[in-house]
Coordinates of C-alpha atoms in Angstrom, one line a residue:
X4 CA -8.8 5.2 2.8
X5 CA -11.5 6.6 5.2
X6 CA -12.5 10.1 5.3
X7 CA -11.6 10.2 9.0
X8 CA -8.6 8.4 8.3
X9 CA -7.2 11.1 6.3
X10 CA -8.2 14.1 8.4
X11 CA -6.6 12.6 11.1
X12 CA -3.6 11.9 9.8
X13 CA -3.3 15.3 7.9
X14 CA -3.9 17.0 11.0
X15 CA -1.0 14.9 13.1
X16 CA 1.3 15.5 10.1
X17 CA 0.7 18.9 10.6
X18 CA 0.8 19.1 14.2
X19 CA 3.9 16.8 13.7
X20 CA 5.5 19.5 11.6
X21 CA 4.8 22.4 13.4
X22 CA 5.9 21.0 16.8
X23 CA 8.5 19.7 15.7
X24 CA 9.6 23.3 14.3
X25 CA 9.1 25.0 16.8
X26 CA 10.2 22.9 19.7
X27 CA 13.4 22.2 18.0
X28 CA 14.3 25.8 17.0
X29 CA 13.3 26.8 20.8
X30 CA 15.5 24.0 21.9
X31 CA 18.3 24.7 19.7
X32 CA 18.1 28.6 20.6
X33 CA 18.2 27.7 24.1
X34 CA 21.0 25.7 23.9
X35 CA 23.1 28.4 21.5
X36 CA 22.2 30.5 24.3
X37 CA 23.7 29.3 27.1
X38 CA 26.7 28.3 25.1
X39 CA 27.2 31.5 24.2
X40 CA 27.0 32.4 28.2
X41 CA 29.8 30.0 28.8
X42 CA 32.0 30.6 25.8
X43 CA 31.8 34.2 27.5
X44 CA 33.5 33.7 30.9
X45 CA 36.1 31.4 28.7
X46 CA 36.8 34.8 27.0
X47 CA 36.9 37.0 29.8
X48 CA 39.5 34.8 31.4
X49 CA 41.3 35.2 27.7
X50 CA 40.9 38.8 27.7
X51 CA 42.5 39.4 31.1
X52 CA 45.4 37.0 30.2
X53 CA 45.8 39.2 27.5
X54 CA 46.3 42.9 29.2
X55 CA 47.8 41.0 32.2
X56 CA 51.5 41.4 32.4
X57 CA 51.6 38.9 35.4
X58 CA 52.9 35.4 35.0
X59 CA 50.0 33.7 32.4
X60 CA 50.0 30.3 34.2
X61 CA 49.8 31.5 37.5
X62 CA 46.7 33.8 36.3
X63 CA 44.9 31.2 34.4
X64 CA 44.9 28.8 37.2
X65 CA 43.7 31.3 39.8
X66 CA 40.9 32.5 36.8
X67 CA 39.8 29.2 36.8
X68 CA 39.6 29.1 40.4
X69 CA 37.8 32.1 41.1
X70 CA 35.5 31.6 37.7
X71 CA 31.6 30.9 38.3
X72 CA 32.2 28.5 35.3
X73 CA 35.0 26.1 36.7
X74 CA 37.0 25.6 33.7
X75 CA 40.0 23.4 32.8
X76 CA 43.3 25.1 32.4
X77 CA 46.5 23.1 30.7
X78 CA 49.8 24.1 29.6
X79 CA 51.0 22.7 26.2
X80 CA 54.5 22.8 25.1
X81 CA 56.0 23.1 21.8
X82 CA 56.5 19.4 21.7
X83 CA 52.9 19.4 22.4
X84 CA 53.4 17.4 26.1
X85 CA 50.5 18.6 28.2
X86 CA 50.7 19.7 31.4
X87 CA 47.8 19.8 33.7
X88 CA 47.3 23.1 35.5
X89 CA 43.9 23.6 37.3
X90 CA 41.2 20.4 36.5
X91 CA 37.8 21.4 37.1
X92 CA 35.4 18.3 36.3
X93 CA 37.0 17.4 32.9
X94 CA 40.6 16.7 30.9
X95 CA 41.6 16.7 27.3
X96 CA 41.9 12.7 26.8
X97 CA 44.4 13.6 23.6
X98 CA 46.6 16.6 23.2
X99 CA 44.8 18.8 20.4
X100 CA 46.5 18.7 17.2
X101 CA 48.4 22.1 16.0
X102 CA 44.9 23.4 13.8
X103 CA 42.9 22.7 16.1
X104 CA 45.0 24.8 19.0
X105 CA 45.2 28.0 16.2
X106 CA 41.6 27.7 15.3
X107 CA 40.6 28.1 19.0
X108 CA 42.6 31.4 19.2
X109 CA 40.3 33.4 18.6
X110 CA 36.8 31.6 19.1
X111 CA 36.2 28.4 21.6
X112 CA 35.8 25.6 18.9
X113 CA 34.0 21.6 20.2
X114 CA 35.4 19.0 20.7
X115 CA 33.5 16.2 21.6
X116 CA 32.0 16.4 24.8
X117 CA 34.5 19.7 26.0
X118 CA 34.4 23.2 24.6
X119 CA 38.1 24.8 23.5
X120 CA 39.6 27.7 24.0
X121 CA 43.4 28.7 23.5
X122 CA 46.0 31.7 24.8
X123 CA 49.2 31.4 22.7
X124 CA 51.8 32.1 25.5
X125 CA 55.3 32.4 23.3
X126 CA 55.4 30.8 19.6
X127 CA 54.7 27.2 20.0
X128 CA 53.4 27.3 23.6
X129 CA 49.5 27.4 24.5
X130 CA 47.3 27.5 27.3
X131 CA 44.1 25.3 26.6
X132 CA 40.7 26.8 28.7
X133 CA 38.5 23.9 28.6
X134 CA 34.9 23.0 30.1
X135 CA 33.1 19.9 29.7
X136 CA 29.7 20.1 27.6
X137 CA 28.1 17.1 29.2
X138 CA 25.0 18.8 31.4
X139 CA 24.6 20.9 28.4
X140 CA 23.7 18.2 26.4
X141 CA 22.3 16.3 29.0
X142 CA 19.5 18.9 29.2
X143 CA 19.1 19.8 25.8
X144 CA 18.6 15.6 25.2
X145 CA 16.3 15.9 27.9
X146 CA 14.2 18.8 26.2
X147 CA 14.1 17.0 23.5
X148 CA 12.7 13.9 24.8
X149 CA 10.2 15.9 26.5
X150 CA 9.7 17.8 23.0
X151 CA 8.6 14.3 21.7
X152 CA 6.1 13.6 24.2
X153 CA 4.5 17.0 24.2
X154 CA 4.0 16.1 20.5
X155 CA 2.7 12.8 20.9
X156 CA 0.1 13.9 23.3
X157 CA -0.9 16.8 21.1
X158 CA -1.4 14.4 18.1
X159 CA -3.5 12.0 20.0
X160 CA -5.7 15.4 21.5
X161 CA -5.8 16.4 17.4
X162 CA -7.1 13.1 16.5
X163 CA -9.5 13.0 19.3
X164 CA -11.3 16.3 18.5
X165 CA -11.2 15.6 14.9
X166 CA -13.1 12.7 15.1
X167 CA -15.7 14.8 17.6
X168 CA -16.1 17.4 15.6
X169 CA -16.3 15.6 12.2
X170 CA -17.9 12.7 13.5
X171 CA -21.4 13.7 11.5
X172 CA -19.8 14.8 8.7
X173 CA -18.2 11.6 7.9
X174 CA -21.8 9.9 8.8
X175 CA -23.0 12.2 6.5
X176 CA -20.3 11.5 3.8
X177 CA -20.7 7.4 4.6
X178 CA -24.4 8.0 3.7
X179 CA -24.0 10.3 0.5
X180 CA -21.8 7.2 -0.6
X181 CA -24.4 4.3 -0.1
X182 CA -26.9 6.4 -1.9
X183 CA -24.7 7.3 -4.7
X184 CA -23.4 3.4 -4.7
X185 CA -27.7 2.0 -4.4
X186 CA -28.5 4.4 -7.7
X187 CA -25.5 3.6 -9.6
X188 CA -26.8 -0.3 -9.4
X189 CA -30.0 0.8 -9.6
X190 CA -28.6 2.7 -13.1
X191 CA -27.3 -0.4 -14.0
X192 CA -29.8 -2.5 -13.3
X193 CA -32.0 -0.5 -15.2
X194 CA -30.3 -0.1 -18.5
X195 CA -29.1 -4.0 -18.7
X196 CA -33.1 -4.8 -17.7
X197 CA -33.7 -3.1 -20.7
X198 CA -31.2 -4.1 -22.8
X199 CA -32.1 -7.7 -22.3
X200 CA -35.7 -7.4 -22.3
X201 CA -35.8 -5.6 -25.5
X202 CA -35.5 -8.7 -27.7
X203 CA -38.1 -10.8 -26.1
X204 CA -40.6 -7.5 -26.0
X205 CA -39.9 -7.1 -29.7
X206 CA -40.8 -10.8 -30.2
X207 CA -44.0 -10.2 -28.4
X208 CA -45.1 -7.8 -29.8
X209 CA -44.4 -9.0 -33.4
X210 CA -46.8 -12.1 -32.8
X211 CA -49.6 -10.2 -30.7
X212 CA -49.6 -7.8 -34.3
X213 CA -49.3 -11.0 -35.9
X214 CA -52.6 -12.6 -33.9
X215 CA -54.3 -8.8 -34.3
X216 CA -54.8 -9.0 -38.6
X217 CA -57.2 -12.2 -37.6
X218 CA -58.1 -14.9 -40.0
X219 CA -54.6 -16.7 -38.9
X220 CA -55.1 -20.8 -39.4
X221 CA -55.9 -22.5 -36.3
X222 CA -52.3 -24.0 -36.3
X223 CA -50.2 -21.3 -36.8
X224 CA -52.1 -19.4 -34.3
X225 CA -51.3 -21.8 -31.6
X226 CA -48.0 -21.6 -32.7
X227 CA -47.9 -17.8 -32.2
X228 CA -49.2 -18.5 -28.7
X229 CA -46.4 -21.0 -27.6
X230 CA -43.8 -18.3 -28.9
X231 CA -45.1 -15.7 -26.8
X232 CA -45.5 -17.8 -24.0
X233 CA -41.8 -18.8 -24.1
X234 CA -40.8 -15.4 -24.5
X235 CA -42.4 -14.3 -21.6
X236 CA -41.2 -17.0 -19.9
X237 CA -37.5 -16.0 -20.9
X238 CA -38.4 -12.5 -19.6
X239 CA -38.8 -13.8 -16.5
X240 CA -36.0 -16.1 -16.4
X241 CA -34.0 -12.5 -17.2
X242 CA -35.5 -10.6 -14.6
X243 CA -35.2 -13.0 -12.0
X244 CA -31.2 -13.2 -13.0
X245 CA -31.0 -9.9 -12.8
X246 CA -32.3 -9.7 -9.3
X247 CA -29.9 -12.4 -8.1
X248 CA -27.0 -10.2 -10.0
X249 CA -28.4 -7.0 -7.9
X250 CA -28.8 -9.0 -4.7
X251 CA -24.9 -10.7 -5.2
X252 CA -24.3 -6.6 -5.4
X253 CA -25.1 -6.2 -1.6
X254 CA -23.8 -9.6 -0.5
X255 CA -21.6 -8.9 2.7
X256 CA -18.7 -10.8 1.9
X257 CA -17.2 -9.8 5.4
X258 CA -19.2 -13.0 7.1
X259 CA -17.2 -16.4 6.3
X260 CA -19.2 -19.1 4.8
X261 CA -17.8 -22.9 4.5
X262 CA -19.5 -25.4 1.9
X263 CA -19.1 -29.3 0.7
X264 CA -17.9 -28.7 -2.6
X265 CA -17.4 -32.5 -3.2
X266 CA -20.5 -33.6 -2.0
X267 CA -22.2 -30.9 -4.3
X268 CA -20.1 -31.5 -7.0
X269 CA -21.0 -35.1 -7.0
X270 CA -25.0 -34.6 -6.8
X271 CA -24.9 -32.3 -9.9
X272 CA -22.6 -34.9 -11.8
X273 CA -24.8 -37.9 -10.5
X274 CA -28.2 -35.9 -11.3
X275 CA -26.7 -34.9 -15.3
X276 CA -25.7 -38.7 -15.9
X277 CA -29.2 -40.0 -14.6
X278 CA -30.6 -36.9 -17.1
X279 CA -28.3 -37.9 -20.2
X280 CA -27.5 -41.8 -19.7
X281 CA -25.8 -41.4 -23.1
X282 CA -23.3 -38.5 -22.5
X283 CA -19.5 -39.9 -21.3
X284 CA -19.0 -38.2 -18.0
X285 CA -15.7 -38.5 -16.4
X286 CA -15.4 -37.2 -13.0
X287 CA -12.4 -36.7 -10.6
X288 CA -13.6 -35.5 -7.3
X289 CA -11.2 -35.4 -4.3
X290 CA -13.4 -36.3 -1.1
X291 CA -14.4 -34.3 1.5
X292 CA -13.1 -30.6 0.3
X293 CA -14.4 -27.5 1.8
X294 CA -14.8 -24.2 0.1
X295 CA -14.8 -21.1 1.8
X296 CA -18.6 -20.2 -0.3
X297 CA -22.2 -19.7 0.8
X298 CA -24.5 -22.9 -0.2
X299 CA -26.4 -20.6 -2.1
X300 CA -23.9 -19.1 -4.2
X301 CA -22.9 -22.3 -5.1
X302 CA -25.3 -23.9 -5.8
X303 CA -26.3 -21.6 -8.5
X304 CA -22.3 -21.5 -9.5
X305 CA -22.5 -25.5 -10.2
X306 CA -26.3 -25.0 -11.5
X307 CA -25.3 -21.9 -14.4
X308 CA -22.4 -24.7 -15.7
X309 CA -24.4 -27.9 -15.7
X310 CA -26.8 -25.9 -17.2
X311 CA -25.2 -24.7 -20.4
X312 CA -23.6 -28.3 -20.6
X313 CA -26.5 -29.6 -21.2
X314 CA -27.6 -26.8 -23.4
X315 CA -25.2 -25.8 -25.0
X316 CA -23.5 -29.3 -25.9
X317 CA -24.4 -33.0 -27.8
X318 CA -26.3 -34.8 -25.9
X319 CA -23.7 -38.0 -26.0
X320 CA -20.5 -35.7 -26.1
X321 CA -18.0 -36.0 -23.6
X322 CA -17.5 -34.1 -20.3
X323 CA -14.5 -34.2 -17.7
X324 CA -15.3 -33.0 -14.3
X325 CA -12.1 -32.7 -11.9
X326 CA -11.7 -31.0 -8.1
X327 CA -9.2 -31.2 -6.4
X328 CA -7.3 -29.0 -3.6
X329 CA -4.6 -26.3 -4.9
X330 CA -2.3 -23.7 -3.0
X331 CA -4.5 -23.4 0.0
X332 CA -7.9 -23.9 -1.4
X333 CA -9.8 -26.0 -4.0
X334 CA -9.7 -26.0 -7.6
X335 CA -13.1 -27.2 -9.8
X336 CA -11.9 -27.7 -13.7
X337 CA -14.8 -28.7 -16.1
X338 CA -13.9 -29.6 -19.4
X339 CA -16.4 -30.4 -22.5
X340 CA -16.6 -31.7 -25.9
X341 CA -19.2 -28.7 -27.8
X342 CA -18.3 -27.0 -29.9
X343 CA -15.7 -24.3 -28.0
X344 CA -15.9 -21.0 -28.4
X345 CA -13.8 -19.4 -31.5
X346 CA -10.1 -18.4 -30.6
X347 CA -10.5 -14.6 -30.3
X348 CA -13.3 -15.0 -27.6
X349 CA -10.6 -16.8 -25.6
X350 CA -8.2 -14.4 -26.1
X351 CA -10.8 -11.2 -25.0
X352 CA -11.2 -13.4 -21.6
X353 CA -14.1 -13.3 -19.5
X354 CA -15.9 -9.8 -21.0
X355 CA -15.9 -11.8 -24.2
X356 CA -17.3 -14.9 -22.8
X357 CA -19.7 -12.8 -21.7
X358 CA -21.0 -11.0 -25.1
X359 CA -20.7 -14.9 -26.5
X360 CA -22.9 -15.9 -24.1
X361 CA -25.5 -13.5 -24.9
X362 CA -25.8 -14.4 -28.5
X363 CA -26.2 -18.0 -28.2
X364 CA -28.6 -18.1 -25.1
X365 CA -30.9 -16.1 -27.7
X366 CA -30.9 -19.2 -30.1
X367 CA -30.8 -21.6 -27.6
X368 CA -33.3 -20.4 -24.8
X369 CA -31.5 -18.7 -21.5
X370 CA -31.3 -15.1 -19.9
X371 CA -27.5 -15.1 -21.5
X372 CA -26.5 -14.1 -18.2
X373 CA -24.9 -17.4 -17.0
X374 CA -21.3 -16.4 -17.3
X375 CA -22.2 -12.8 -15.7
X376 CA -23.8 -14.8 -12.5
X377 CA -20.6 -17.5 -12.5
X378 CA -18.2 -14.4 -12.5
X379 CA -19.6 -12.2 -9.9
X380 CA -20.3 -15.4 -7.7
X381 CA -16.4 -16.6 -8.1
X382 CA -15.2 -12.8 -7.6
X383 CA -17.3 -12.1 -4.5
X384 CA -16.2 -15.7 -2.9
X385 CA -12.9 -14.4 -3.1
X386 CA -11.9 -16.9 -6.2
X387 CA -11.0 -16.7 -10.2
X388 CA -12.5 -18.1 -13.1
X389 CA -10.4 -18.5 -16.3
X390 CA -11.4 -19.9 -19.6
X391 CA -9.8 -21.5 -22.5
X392 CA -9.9 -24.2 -24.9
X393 CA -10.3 -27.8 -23.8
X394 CA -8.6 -31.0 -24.4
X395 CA -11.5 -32.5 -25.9
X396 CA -12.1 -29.7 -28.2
X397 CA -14.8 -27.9 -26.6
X398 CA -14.6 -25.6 -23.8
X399 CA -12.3 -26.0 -20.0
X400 CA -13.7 -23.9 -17.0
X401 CA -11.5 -23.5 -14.5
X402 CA -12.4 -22.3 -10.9
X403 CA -10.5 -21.1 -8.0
X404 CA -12.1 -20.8 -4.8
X405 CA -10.5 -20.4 -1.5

């Protein structure tokens, strides 16, 4: 996640928070507060019925008339039958049950949209003071709606001026990043240039100490020549696989690239039998399949496995090339006849492949950076590349593209 990103959304959460709070305590004191106003002309009327000595209906009815507050008043019997006495703008739907009559004795209790309060007249008979709490609520729903878009306009200012005020600090950041990203490769570059050169140096120099002693025969001292030639030679072949490694490094794999993967499947296999009549090559190759991969990229896929075919197995073994499509994309299985790779390699997966391929490109010529170019051309295409043992003994590729 983006710097930005997270600033912003740690600032709304914030502002979320804290608006939230304190809107919602304001609203919520506000509404306790006006209750509070109400429940007190409820209780004045109470009080008066209670140091009256004049008849306690006829008061409460001409209380509730008189009151600022226009209250309910009803008469309940001891078979709890309700009688209306004054109606204001509300009436108890149900008769309250006895609890909920002697809880509102001395404090106005809720019930649903009304607010309760009782005067016991005799035992068993009650007067029920009543108001509705409907615009009470009304407003405090209101508030809160309006709580919610005061919020929502305060997070979308937050997010605004956080993006203006750390606008070049994230630029800043973005560009610490590529640095730090172009000397890490740059690191690694480095150290695997001189990993893989070092063998090839060492021969060189060997030979040219070799060439130094003089009195060498004629023969041998041509032979000393074509060894260091091929070595150098091999450097380059290293450094120049390198570079394509670094360059695949920076490849923007945002921009969608489409290829013939039949048709270039079908050169290579037509170009290997033409090179080595004698070697059984069985191909499969569905017609007319698209991969989503640069031309480039695979190109040099298809040219890093007909490569070590033909180097790294007989000349007149047999080789199974299949594509075909699979779940959505296309599917490119090669499978040989060489000599395979022992179990465990198979078993480490594609790192191991990898160290394997090393140690025989130095006996058999190569940068023994094939399978690291095949990978990280599959991976940044968006595909897999498994290996494991063929059918034929030797070794089965198999490639996912999309």
């Amino acid at each position: 996640m983006k710097l930005q990103t997270r600033l912003s959304l740690l600032i709304s959460l914030i502002i979320l928070i804290g608006s939230a709070s304190i809107g919602l305590f304001a609203i919520n004191t506000s509404y306790s507060s006006q209750l509070k106003v109400l429940d007190s002309t409820v209780d004045s009327a109470i009080k008066e019925l209670r140091i009256s000595k004049d008849d306690p209906l006829s008061l409460s009815t001409y209380l509730a008339d008189q009151s600022i507050l226009k209250f309910s008043v009803d008469y309940i019997t001891r078979d709890l039958d309700l009688i209306s006495l004054f109606e204001s703008n509300i009436e108890l739907a149900t008769v309250p049950t006895k609890n909920q009559l002697v809880n509102s004795l001395e404090a106005a209790t809720t019930l649903e949209e009304l607010r309760l309060r009782t005067f016991q007249i005799s035992q068993g008979e009650y007067l029920a003071l009543y108001f509705s709490l409907s615009d009470l609520n009304q407003s405090r729903q209101k508030n809160i709606s309006f709580l919610f878009i005061f919020t929502l306009i305060v997070i979308l200012i937050g997010i605004l001026l956080t993006t203006l005020l750390f606008r070049k600090d994230i630029q800043l950041n973005a560009l610490v990043n590529s640095l730090t990203r172009n000397q890490e490769r740059m690191r690694e570059f480095i150290g695997d240039a001189s990993h893989e050169l070092r063998t090839p140096l060492t021969v060189i120099k060997g030979y040219f100490e070799l060439l130094g002693k003089g009195g060498i025969d004629p023969k041998k001292q041509a032979s000393y020549n074509n060894r260091i030639e091929s070595e150098i030679l091999r450097m380059q072949e290293i450094i120049n696989d390198l570079l394509f490694i670094t360059e695949l490094e920076e490849f923007d794999d945002s921009i969608e690239h489409k290829s013939e993967i039949s048709k270039l499947v079908g050169e290579f296999v037509f170009d290997l039998r033409n090179l080595q009549p004698n070697r059984e090559a069985i191909s499969n190759i569905e017609p007319g399949l698209m991969a989503k991969i640069s031309k480039f990229h695979l190109e040099q896929l298809l040219a890093n496995i007909f490569s070590n075919l033909q180097r790294h197995t007989p000349i007149d073994s047999k080789i199974e090339i299949s594509l075909s499509r699979k779940n959505g994309g296309v599917e490119l299985i090669i499978e040989d006849a060489g000599p395979g790779l022992p179990e465990s390699f198979y078993q480490g997966g594609i790192q191991a492949f990898k160290r394997f391929d090393k140690s025989r490109s130095r006996l058999s010529g190569g940068s023994g950076l094939g399978m690291t170019i095949m990978e990280k051309i599959v991976s940044k295409n968006g595909g897999k590349i498994r290996l494991s043992a063929s059918k034929f003994g030797g070794l089965r590729i198999q490639i996912n593209l999309p």
